[in-house]
mmCIF file of C-alpha atoms and ligand atoms in Angstrom:
data_model
loop_
_atom_site.group_PDB
_atom_site.id
_atom_site.type_symbol
_atom_site.label_atom_id
_atom_site.label_comp_id
_atom_site.label_asym_id
_atom_site.label_seq_id
_atom_site.Cartn_x
_atom_site.Cartn_y
_atom_site.Cartn_z
ATOM 1 C CA MET A 49 62.292 18.326 25.136
ATOM 2 C CA ASP A 50 63.408 19.996 28.368
ATOM 3 C CA GLY A 51 61.307 21.202 31.298
ATOM 4 C CA ALA A 52 61.174 24.837 30.300
ATOM 5 C CA GLY A 53 60.487 24.367 26.548
ATOM 6 C CA ARG A 54 61.774 26.604 23.782
ATOM 7 C CA THR A 55 59.990 29.737 25.015
ATOM 8 C CA GLY A 56 61.396 29.449 28.525
ATOM 9 C CA LYS A 57 57.923 28.777 29.912
ATOM 10 C CA MET A 58 57.416 26.016 32.460
ATOM 11 C CA LYS A 59 56.102 22.728 31.096
ATOM 12 C CA GLN A 60 52.691 23.277 32.646
ATOM 13 C CA ASP A 61 52.167 26.745 31.140
ATOM 14 C CA GLU A 62 52.588 25.732 27.535
ATOM 15 C CA LEU A 63 50.286 26.881 24.769
ATOM 16 C CA ILE A 64 49.002 24.020 22.623
ATOM 17 C CA LEU A 65 47.188 24.699 19.380
ATOM 18 C CA ALA A 66 44.998 21.656 18.719
ATOM 19 C CA ILE A 67 43.157 20.540 15.609
ATOM 20 C CA GLU A 68 40.218 18.118 15.393
ATOM 21 C CA THR A 69 38.865 16.902 12.038
ATOM 22 C CA SER A 70 37.983 13.249 12.709
ATOM 23 C CA CYS A 71 34.364 13.408 11.569
ATOM 24 C CA ASP A 72 32.043 16.287 10.695
ATOM 25 C CA GLU A 73 33.356 19.123 12.862
ATOM 26 C CA THR A 74 36.343 21.233 11.855
ATOM 27 C CA SER A 75 37.781 22.607 15.084
ATOM 28 C CA ALA A 76 40.888 24.394 16.315
ATOM 29 C CA ALA A 77 41.639 25.526 19.851
ATOM 30 C CA VAL A 78 44.348 27.137 21.913
ATOM 31 C CA VAL A 79 44.701 25.782 25.446
ATOM 32 C CA ARG A 80 47.202 26.865 28.117
ATOM 33 C CA GLY A 81 48.658 24.279 30.449
ATOM 34 C CA GLY A 82 46.146 21.631 29.357
ATOM 35 C CA VAL A 83 43.265 23.266 31.226
ATOM 36 C CA GLU A 84 42.762 26.934 30.331
ATOM 37 C CA VAL A 85 40.784 27.251 27.107
ATOM 38 C CA LEU A 86 41.803 30.486 25.343
ATOM 39 C CA SER A 87 39.768 29.651 22.238
ATOM 40 C CA ASN A 88 37.797 26.700 20.896
ATOM 41 C CA VAL A 89 36.465 27.367 17.398
ATOM 42 C CA ILE A 90 34.102 24.746 15.968
ATOM 43 C CA SER A 91 32.645 24.716 12.472
ATOM 44 C CA SER A 92 29.951 22.070 12.108
ATOM 45 C CA GLN A 93 29.168 20.434 8.774
ATOM 46 C CA ILE A 94 25.835 19.098 10.026
ATOM 47 C CA GLU A 95 23.746 21.228 7.649
ATOM 48 C CA THR A 96 25.659 19.784 4.664
ATOM 49 C CA HIS A 97 25.371 16.147 5.749
ATOM 50 C CA LYS A 98 21.744 16.472 6.856
ATOM 51 C CA GLN A 99 20.467 16.226 3.296
ATOM 52 C CA PHE A 100 22.138 12.788 2.957
ATOM 53 C CA GLY A 101 20.852 11.487 6.315
ATOM 54 C CA GLY A 102 24.377 10.956 7.689
ATOM 55 C CA VAL A 103 28.031 11.857 7.282
ATOM 56 C CA VAL A 104 29.366 11.382 3.726
ATOM 57 C CA PRO A 105 33.141 10.828 4.145
ATOM 58 C CA GLU A 106 34.261 12.425 0.859
ATOM 59 C CA ILE A 107 32.186 15.533 1.510
ATOM 60 C CA ALA A 108 33.496 15.715 5.087
ATOM 61 C CA SER A 109 37.111 15.750 3.822
ATOM 62 C CA ARG A 110 36.360 18.430 1.244
ATOM 63 C CA LYS A 111 34.626 20.636 3.806
ATOM 64 C CA HIS A 112 37.557 20.276 6.221
ATOM 65 C CA VAL A 113 39.940 21.363 3.444
ATOM 66 C CA GLU A 114 37.781 24.421 2.749
ATOM 67 C CA SER A 115 37.675 25.619 6.342
ATOM 68 C CA ILE A 116 40.733 24.348 8.249
ATOM 69 C CA THR A 117 43.004 27.349 7.594
ATOM 70 C CA LEU A 118 40.333 29.881 8.522
ATOM 71 C CA ILE A 119 39.414 27.966 11.670
ATOM 72 C CA MET A 120 43.059 27.790 12.774
ATOM 73 C CA GLU A 121 43.522 31.510 12.148
ATOM 74 C CA GLU A 122 40.378 32.293 14.082
ATOM 75 C CA ALA A 123 41.504 30.115 17.008
ATOM 76 C CA VAL A 124 44.797 32.035 17.205
ATOM 77 C CA ARG A 125 43.056 35.413 16.852
ATOM 78 C CA LYS A 126 40.418 34.628 19.488
ATOM 79 C CA ALA A 127 43.088 33.366 21.892
ATOM 80 C CA GLY A 128 44.806 36.751 21.610
ATOM 81 C CA ILE A 129 48.202 35.186 20.948
ATOM 82 C CA THR A 130 50.730 35.233 18.135
ATOM 83 C CA LEU A 131 51.729 32.096 16.244
ATOM 84 C CA GLN A 132 55.233 32.416 17.695
ATOM 85 C CA GLN A 133 53.868 31.845 21.215
ATOM 86 C CA ILE A 134 52.629 28.346 20.369
ATOM 87 C CA ASP A 135 54.693 25.609 22.067
ATOM 88 C CA ALA A 136 53.205 22.533 20.385
ATOM 89 C CA VAL A 137 50.648 21.544 17.764
ATOM 90 C CA ALA A 138 48.295 18.691 18.629
ATOM 91 C CA VAL A 139 46.052 16.883 16.177
ATOM 92 C CA THR A 140 43.591 14.002 16.257
ATOM 93 C CA GLN A 141 45.409 11.021 14.743
ATOM 94 C CA GLY A 142 42.468 8.598 15.097
ATOM 95 C CA PRO A 143 40.022 6.991 15.331
ATOM 96 C CA GLY A 144 37.865 8.665 12.695
ATOM 97 C CA LEU A 145 37.347 8.932 8.952
ATOM 98 C CA VAL A 146 40.736 8.543 7.294
ATOM 99 C CA GLY A 147 40.291 11.322 4.717
ATOM 100 C CA ALA A 148 38.948 13.707 7.345
ATOM 101 C CA LEU A 149 41.787 12.940 9.787
ATOM 102 C CA LEU A 150 44.318 13.472 7.026
ATOM 103 C CA VAL A 151 43.238 17.078 6.473
ATOM 104 C CA GLY A 152 43.891 17.986 10.109
ATOM 105 C CA ILE A 153 47.164 16.057 10.180
ATOM 106 C CA VAL A 154 48.553 17.780 7.080
ATOM 107 C CA ALA A 155 47.605 21.202 8.506
ATOM 108 C CA ALA A 156 49.151 20.348 11.885
ATOM 109 C CA LYS A 157 52.392 19.080 10.354
ATOM 110 C CA GLY A 158 52.712 22.215 8.232
ATOM 111 C CA LEU A 159 52.252 24.490 11.228
ATOM 112 C CA ALA A 160 54.506 22.474 13.541
ATOM 113 C CA MET A 161 57.236 22.457 10.895
ATOM 114 C CA ALA A 162 56.904 26.164 10.126
ATOM 115 C CA LEU A 163 57.076 27.077 13.826
ATOM 116 C CA GLY A 164 59.698 24.471 14.698
ATOM 117 C CA VAL A 165 57.588 23.087 17.574
ATOM 118 C CA PRO A 166 56.642 19.495 18.506
ATOM 119 C CA LEU A 167 53.717 17.707 16.888
ATOM 120 C CA ILE A 168 51.498 15.613 19.173
ATOM 121 C CA GLY A 169 49.285 12.973 17.517
ATOM 122 C CA THR A 170 46.308 12.554 19.830
ATOM 123 C CA HIS A 171 43.653 9.907 20.416
ATOM 124 C CA HIS A 172 40.103 11.150 19.841
ATOM 125 C CA ILE A 173 38.619 9.173 22.745
ATOM 126 C CA ALA A 174 41.382 10.279 25.116
ATOM 127 C CA GLY A 175 40.235 13.761 24.070
ATOM 128 C CA HIS A 176 36.610 13.040 24.967
ATOM 129 C CA ILE A 177 37.713 11.668 28.363
ATOM 130 C CA TYR A 178 40.096 14.547 29.134
ATOM 131 C CA ALA A 179 37.463 17.150 28.161
ATOM 132 C CA ASN A 180 36.555 16.649 31.816
ATOM 133 C CA LYS A 181 39.918 18.044 32.906
ATOM 134 C CA LEU A 182 39.087 21.399 31.300
ATOM 135 C CA VAL A 183 36.434 21.920 33.985
ATOM 136 C CA HIS A 184 36.995 19.422 36.791
ATOM 137 C CA THR A 185 39.787 17.943 38.898
ATOM 138 C CA MET A 186 40.337 14.345 37.862
ATOM 139 C CA VAL A 187 41.474 11.728 40.377
ATOM 140 C CA TYR A 188 42.370 8.061 39.940
ATOM 141 C CA PRO A 189 41.458 5.258 39.698
ATOM 142 C CA SER A 190 38.495 6.319 37.636
ATOM 143 C CA VAL A 191 36.078 4.850 35.143
ATOM 144 C CA ALA A 192 34.978 6.639 31.983
ATOM 145 C CA LEU A 193 31.786 5.857 30.111
ATOM 146 C CA VAL A 194 32.438 7.002 26.547
ATOM 147 C CA VAL A 195 29.275 7.379 24.496
ATOM 148 C CA SER A 196 29.466 8.933 21.046
ATOM 149 C CA GLY A 197 28.394 8.478 17.433
ATOM 150 C CA GLY A 198 31.252 6.083 16.785
ATOM 151 C CA HIS A 199 32.059 4.701 20.245
ATOM 152 C CA THR A 200 30.570 3.072 23.315
ATOM 153 C CA GLU A 201 33.296 2.102 25.731
ATOM 154 C CA LEU A 202 33.954 1.598 29.412
ATOM 155 C CA VAL A 203 37.510 2.677 30.168
ATOM 156 C CA VAL A 204 39.384 2.173 33.436
ATOM 157 C CA MET A 205 42.184 4.613 34.291
ATOM 158 C CA GLU A 206 44.391 3.483 37.178
ATOM 159 C CA ARG A 207 46.610 6.538 36.692
ATOM 160 C CA GLU A 208 46.652 9.672 34.583
ATOM 161 C CA GLY A 209 46.986 8.854 30.895
ATOM 162 C CA GLU A 210 46.659 5.071 31.396
ATOM 163 C CA PHE A 211 43.693 3.604 29.551
ATOM 164 C CA LYS A 212 42.285 0.083 29.806
ATOM 165 C CA ILE A 213 39.150 -0.741 27.841
ATOM 166 C CA ILE A 214 37.041 -3.218 29.825
ATOM 167 C CA GLY A 215 33.898 -3.066 27.679
ATOM 168 C CA ARG A 216 32.884 -1.920 24.235
ATOM 169 C CA THR A 217 29.958 -2.242 21.871
ATOM 170 C CA ARG A 218 29.793 -5.416 19.841
ATOM 171 C CA ASP A 219 27.778 -3.747 17.083
ATOM 172 C CA ASP A 220 26.302 -0.242 16.899
ATOM 173 C CA ALA A 221 27.675 2.632 18.938
ATOM 174 C CA VAL A 222 25.011 4.174 21.144
ATOM 175 C CA GLY A 223 24.907 7.448 19.155
ATOM 176 C CA GLU A 224 24.629 5.450 15.957
ATOM 177 C CA ALA A 225 21.625 3.553 17.388
ATOM 178 C CA TYR A 226 20.059 6.888 18.397
ATOM 179 C CA ASP A 227 20.595 8.270 14.898
ATOM 180 C CA LYS A 228 19.102 5.163 13.236
ATOM 181 C CA VAL A 229 16.047 5.153 15.507
ATOM 182 C CA ALA A 230 15.636 8.884 14.895
ATOM 183 C CA ARG A 231 15.742 8.282 11.161
ATOM 184 C CA SER A 232 12.969 5.697 11.405
ATOM 185 C CA LEU A 233 10.940 8.325 13.259
ATOM 186 C CA GLN A 234 11.591 10.780 10.386
ATOM 187 C CA PHE A 235 13.975 13.048 12.300
ATOM 188 C CA PRO A 236 16.899 14.690 10.490
ATOM 189 C CA TYR A 237 20.559 13.784 11.140
ATOM 190 C CA PRO A 238 21.887 13.814 13.839
ATOM 191 C CA GLY A 239 18.761 12.476 15.465
ATOM 192 C CA GLY A 240 20.004 11.790 19.010
ATOM 193 C CA PRO A 241 18.852 15.120 20.482
ATOM 194 C CA HIS A 242 15.395 14.739 18.837
ATOM 195 C CA VAL A 243 14.851 11.269 20.315
ATOM 196 C CA ASP A 244 16.033 12.555 23.705
ATOM 197 C CA LYS A 245 13.544 15.422 23.617
ATOM 198 C CA LEU A 246 10.689 13.253 22.393
ATOM 199 C CA ALA A 247 11.392 10.594 25.044
ATOM 200 C CA GLN A 248 11.213 13.208 27.782
ATOM 201 C CA SER A 249 7.780 14.309 26.558
ATOM 202 C CA ALA A 250 6.230 10.820 26.855
ATOM 203 C CA ALA A 251 3.944 9.891 29.730
ATOM 204 C CA GLU A 252 4.533 6.157 29.230
ATOM 205 C CA SER A 253 7.085 3.934 27.581
ATOM 206 C CA LEU A 254 6.836 1.008 25.200
ATOM 207 C CA PRO A 255 8.564 -2.015 26.806
ATOM 208 C CA LEU A 256 11.636 -2.959 24.772
ATOM 209 C CA PRO A 257 14.401 -5.546 25.399
ATOM 210 C CA ARG A 258 17.687 -4.894 27.245
ATOM 211 C CA ALA A 259 20.899 -6.510 25.975
ATOM 212 C CA TRP A 260 22.768 -7.531 29.146
ATOM 213 C CA LEU A 261 24.976 -10.115 27.352
ATOM 214 C CA GLU A 262 26.917 -12.530 29.609
ATOM 215 C CA PRO A 263 26.530 -11.785 33.357
ATOM 216 C CA GLU A 264 30.170 -10.692 33.819
ATOM 217 C CA SER A 265 30.502 -8.782 30.564
ATOM 218 C CA TYR A 266 31.003 -5.026 30.356
ATOM 219 C CA ASP A 267 30.318 -5.134 26.617
ATOM 220 C CA PHE A 268 27.290 -3.534 25.006
ATOM 221 C CA SER A 269 24.998 -4.354 22.094
ATOM 222 C CA PHE A 270 22.405 -2.022 20.625
ATOM 223 C CA SER A 271 21.547 -3.563 17.267
ATOM 224 C CA GLY A 272 18.875 -5.881 18.729
ATOM 225 C CA LEU A 273 17.189 -2.946 20.419
ATOM 226 C CA LYS A 274 17.337 -0.925 17.212
ATOM 227 C CA SER A 275 15.748 -3.846 15.336
ATOM 228 C CA ALA A 276 13.023 -4.105 18.008
ATOM 229 C CA VAL A 277 12.181 -0.425 17.444
ATOM 230 C CA LEU A 278 12.007 -0.898 13.663
ATOM 231 C CA ALA A 279 9.872 -4.060 14.122
ATOM 232 C CA ALA A 280 7.427 -2.169 16.369
ATOM 233 C CA ILE A 281 7.069 0.572 13.744
ATOM 234 C CA ASN A 282 6.573 -1.929 10.898
ATOM 235 C CA GLN A 283 4.082 -4.050 12.824
ATOM 236 C CA ALA A 284 1.987 -1.017 13.708
ATOM 237 C CA LYS A 285 2.046 0.056 10.058
ATOM 238 C CA MET A 286 1.026 -3.386 8.782
ATOM 239 C CA LYS A 287 -1.813 -3.711 11.274
ATOM 240 C CA GLY A 288 -2.872 -0.120 10.647
ATOM 241 C CA GLN A 289 -2.583 0.548 14.385
ATOM 242 C CA PRO A 290 -1.480 3.894 15.793
ATOM 243 C CA LEU A 291 1.927 3.929 17.518
ATOM 244 C CA ASP A 292 2.890 6.810 19.782
ATOM 245 C CA PRO A 293 6.425 7.864 18.678
ATOM 246 C CA ALA A 294 7.045 9.462 22.062
ATOM 247 C CA MET A 295 6.298 6.170 23.870
ATOM 248 C CA LEU A 296 8.625 4.396 21.467
ATOM 249 C CA ALA A 297 11.387 6.974 21.970
ATOM 250 C CA ARG A 298 11.019 6.701 25.745
ATOM 251 C CA GLY A 299 11.082 2.883 25.613
ATOM 252 C CA PHE A 300 14.255 2.994 23.509
ATOM 253 C CA GLN A 301 15.921 5.587 25.726
ATOM 254 C CA GLU A 302 15.047 3.707 28.939
ATOM 255 C CA SER A 303 16.513 0.488 27.578
ATOM 256 C CA VAL A 304 19.748 2.209 26.506
ATOM 257 C CA ILE A 305 20.117 4.123 29.756
ATOM 258 C CA GLU A 306 19.409 1.189 32.068
ATOM 259 C CA VAL A 307 22.159 -0.921 30.515
ATOM 260 C CA LEU A 308 24.685 1.950 30.355
ATOM 261 C CA VAL A 309 24.075 2.965 33.965
ATOM 262 C CA GLU A 310 24.142 -0.583 35.384
ATOM 263 C CA LYS A 311 27.369 -1.566 33.645
ATOM 264 C CA ALA A 312 29.101 1.730 34.442
ATOM 265 C CA MET A 313 28.204 1.487 38.139
ATOM 266 C CA ARG A 314 29.323 -2.160 38.285
ATOM 267 C CA ALA A 315 32.675 -1.127 36.787
ATOM 268 C CA VAL A 316 33.035 1.747 39.275
ATOM 269 C CA HIS A 317 32.656 -0.619 42.233
ATOM 270 C CA ALA A 318 34.706 -3.466 40.729
ATOM 271 C CA TYR A 319 37.687 -1.179 40.049
ATOM 272 C CA GLY A 320 37.370 0.973 43.183
ATOM 273 C CA ALA A 321 36.969 4.107 41.049
ATOM 274 C CA GLN A 322 36.921 7.424 42.846
ATOM 275 C CA GLN A 323 35.081 9.105 39.992
ATOM 276 C CA LEU A 324 32.839 8.208 37.101
ATOM 277 C CA LEU A 325 33.387 10.311 33.970
ATOM 278 C CA LEU A 326 30.721 10.588 31.311
ATOM 279 C CA CYS A 327 31.881 11.803 27.909
ATOM 280 C CA GLY A 328 31.247 11.857 24.153
ATOM 281 C CA GLY A 329 28.382 13.366 22.159
ATOM 282 C CA VAL A 330 25.684 11.222 23.811
ATOM 283 C CA ALA A 331 26.730 12.662 27.196
ATOM 284 C CA ALA A 332 24.495 15.545 26.104
ATOM 285 C CA ASN A 333 21.504 13.223 26.599
ATOM 286 C CA GLY A 334 19.282 14.627 29.319
ATOM 287 C CA GLY A 335 17.862 11.254 30.348
ATOM 288 C CA LEU A 336 21.295 9.642 30.650
ATOM 289 C CA ARG A 337 22.753 12.545 32.628
ATOM 290 C CA ALA A 338 19.816 12.520 35.059
ATOM 291 C CA ALA A 339 19.799 8.728 35.534
ATOM 292 C CA LEU A 340 23.566 8.565 36.130
ATOM 293 C CA GLN A 341 23.453 11.521 38.503
ATOM 294 C CA GLN A 342 20.691 9.877 40.520
ATOM 295 C CA ARG A 343 22.579 6.579 40.829
ATOM 296 C CA CYS A 344 25.868 8.297 41.627
ATOM 297 C CA ASP A 345 24.221 10.434 44.320
ATOM 298 C CA LYS A 346 22.635 7.332 45.834
ATOM 299 C CA GLU A 347 25.904 5.393 45.819
ATOM 300 C CA GLN A 348 28.067 8.420 46.700
ATOM 301 C CA VAL A 349 30.182 8.252 43.576
ATOM 302 C CA PRO A 350 31.389 11.615 42.224
ATOM 303 C CA LEU A 351 30.158 12.008 38.635
ATOM 304 C CA LEU A 352 31.971 14.311 36.199
ATOM 305 C CA ILE A 353 30.310 15.448 32.966
ATOM 306 C CA PRO A 354 31.761 18.154 30.716
ATOM 307 C CA PRO A 355 29.486 21.058 29.777
ATOM 308 C CA LEU A 356 27.487 20.434 26.585
ATOM 309 C CA GLY A 357 29.881 22.346 24.297
ATOM 310 C CA LEU A 358 32.773 20.114 25.379
ATOM 311 C CA CYS A 359 30.790 16.843 25.040
ATOM 312 C CA THR A 360 30.579 16.915 21.249
ATOM 313 C CA ASP A 361 33.673 16.974 19.029
ATOM 314 C CA ASN A 362 35.955 19.967 19.661
ATOM 315 C CA ALA A 363 39.672 20.704 19.577
ATOM 316 C CA ALA A 364 40.016 21.932 23.183
ATOM 317 C CA MET A 365 39.530 18.350 24.383
ATOM 318 C CA ILE A 366 42.329 17.248 22.020
ATOM 319 C CA ALA A 367 44.637 19.843 23.579
ATOM 320 C CA ALA A 368 43.688 18.606 27.063
ATOM 321 C CA ALA A 369 44.705 15.042 26.157
ATOM 322 C CA ALA A 370 47.804 16.179 24.224
ATOM 323 C CA HIS A 371 48.961 18.049 27.340
ATOM 324 C CA LEU A 372 49.558 14.693 29.064
ATOM 325 C CA LYS A 373 52.045 13.753 26.346
ATOM 326 C CA TRP A 374 53.608 17.201 26.392
ATOM 327 C CA ALA A 375 54.101 17.106 30.163
ATOM 328 C CA SER A 376 55.840 13.736 29.963
ATOM 329 C CA GLY A 377 58.047 14.810 27.058
ATOM 330 C CA GLN A 378 56.392 12.600 24.456
ATOM 331 C CA HIS A 379 55.640 13.762 20.958
ATOM 332 C CA SER A 380 55.175 12.397 17.444
ATOM 333 C CA GLU A 381 57.439 12.194 14.455
ATOM 334 C CA LEU A 382 56.690 14.470 11.497
ATOM 335 C CA ASP A 383 55.762 11.412 9.406
ATOM 336 C CA LEU A 384 52.707 10.847 11.661
ATOM 337 C CA LYS A 385 49.982 8.960 9.802
ATOM 338 C CA ALA A 386 46.208 9.072 10.165
ATOM 339 C CA ASP A 387 45.079 5.899 11.929
ATOM 340 C CA PRO A 388 41.303 5.248 11.704
ATOM 341 C CA GLY A 389 41.679 2.300 14.104
ATOM 342 C CA LEU A 390 44.142 3.881 16.569
ATOM 343 C CA SER A 391 44.145 1.929 19.848
ATOM 344 C CA LEU A 392 43.382 3.884 23.017
ATOM 345 C CA GLU A 393 45.407 1.506 25.197
ATOM 346 C CA ALA A 394 48.431 1.867 22.912
ATOM 347 C CA TRP A 395 48.142 5.662 23.277
ATOM 348 C CA SER A 396 48.635 5.359 27.080
ATOM 349 C CA LEU A 397 51.626 7.283 28.454
ATOM 350 C CA SER A 398 53.369 4.098 29.636
ATOM 351 C CA ALA A 399 52.995 2.456 26.204
ATOM 352 C CA HIS A 400 55.083 5.153 24.516
ATOM 353 C CA THR A 401 58.227 3.766 22.890
ATOM 354 C CA SER A 402 61.498 5.525 23.616
ATOM 355 C CA ALA A 403 62.194 5.759 19.869
ATOM 356 C CA SER A 404 59.755 8.622 19.483
ATOM 357 C CA VAL A 405 60.582 10.498 22.693
ATOM 358 C CA SER A 406 62.467 13.679 21.920
HETATM 359 O O1 LIG B 764 31.085 12.668 20.062
HETATM 360 P P1 LIG B 764 30.288 13.123 18.903
HETATM 361 O O2 LIG B 764 30.087 14.594 18.700
HETATM 362 O O3 LIG B 764 30.877 12.576 17.582
HETATM 363 C C1 LIG B 764 31.517 11.354 17.514
HETATM 364 O O4 LIG B 764 32.737 11.294 17.832
HETATM 365 O O5 LIG B 764 30.817 10.370 17.182
HETATM 366 O O6 LIG B 764 28.851 12.390 19.026
HETATM 367 C C2 LIG B 764 27.816 12.582 18.097
HETATM 368 C C3 LIG B 764 26.656 11.655 18.479
HETATM 369 C C4 LIG B 764 25.552 11.613 17.403
HETATM 370 O O7 LIG B 764 25.240 10.250 17.175
HETATM 371 C C5 LIG B 764 24.388 12.345 18.073
HETATM 372 O O8 LIG B 764 23.119 11.888 17.643
HETATM 373 C C6 LIG B 764 24.616 12.005 19.521
HETATM 374 O O9 LIG B 764 26.025 12.131 19.686
HETATM 375 N N1 LIG B 764 23.916 12.932 20.429
HETATM 376 C C7 LIG B 764 22.902 12.538 21.248
HETATM 377 C C8 LIG B 764 22.454 13.708 21.909
HETATM 378 N N2 LIG B 764 23.220 14.773 21.476
HETATM 379 C C9 LIG B 764 24.118 14.258 20.578
HETATM 380 N N3 LIG B 764 22.359 11.326 21.462
HETATM 381 C C10 LIG B 764 21.355 11.249 22.349
HETATM 382 N N4 LIG B 764 20.865 12.324 23.016
HETATM 383 C C11 LIG B 764 21.379 13.553 22.834
HETATM 384 N N5 LIG B 764 20.898 14.598 23.504
HETATM 385 ZN ZN1 LIG B 765 33.757 12.261 19.130
#
């Protein structure tokens, strides 16, 4: 791939059409130069999965199949471009639900082949992190706290596109814990926003444990906390005692937030980070945003958080991450496979093997 690309545009002005189908959102976006969002169309399947209390993989795949073509067409139409102007097609390769990923990958391959443009397999978490670049200037070294329904990770980036995971959850992801606690409080899926709202309405909190793990560890664990919440509910039921759900929600939220904030700030100082990035669906949590902002202000650490619409799954963030690969001339082969366990570190720019560089 040369500097000016097939349309004669400079590398940094390219139009990437990106597709995201890793879980329960079908999304397509057109982004110019990795930062200018021309369209970002998102079709949520939440209403369908709600009745089952969580995402049903087979239904997710079927729904993606039903809507992917329309969503892609709408993304192109809203961007005000023609298909022929697209310079590359990016798609989430993993992690995610294999059947769901496959739908996006097949659509992306078809389009890339038809247009004769490069295909860029993209890491979902790199997308969440680089959602920040759509609205902020990113500098390095930086630390990203990734909090979503499937992930809880602390990632150090010494340079652009270089990812090192220093901590991860040993059991439930934070969003998953939120959803399970919400379910026990009778909230519909996804319950995170309900617990957040309820917690903010409480005057007091129920004391619950914090899982710090070993003193030096950046890892997380939320299953013990989730069990403590369920035990409190069951005990109250058995004893016939009233239990204030708002106090419980606040106790849960405070425990989660304290551990996330402490470990993130420790990582920032240990790695000399110039910025802390918060990303993933749980970055929409009001309590977490406020607590991190307070600590960052106090310790003079710039905190970047994408706007709400870019925190949850969307294709614009996939284009933002794919742009890094585009700008360094890296793209995928047309036999790209869905990889539910795709490694973030292996997706780093420096880890790219010359065999797949065009
Ligand atoms: O990143 P995302 O859209 O999908 C994944 O890649 O997992 O994250 C979805 C997760 C769900 O677990 C949802 O409950 C949680 O983000 N979430 C929240 C809030 N908004 C969304 N959790 C806590 N507080 C919120 N306000
Ligand atoms: Zn996500």
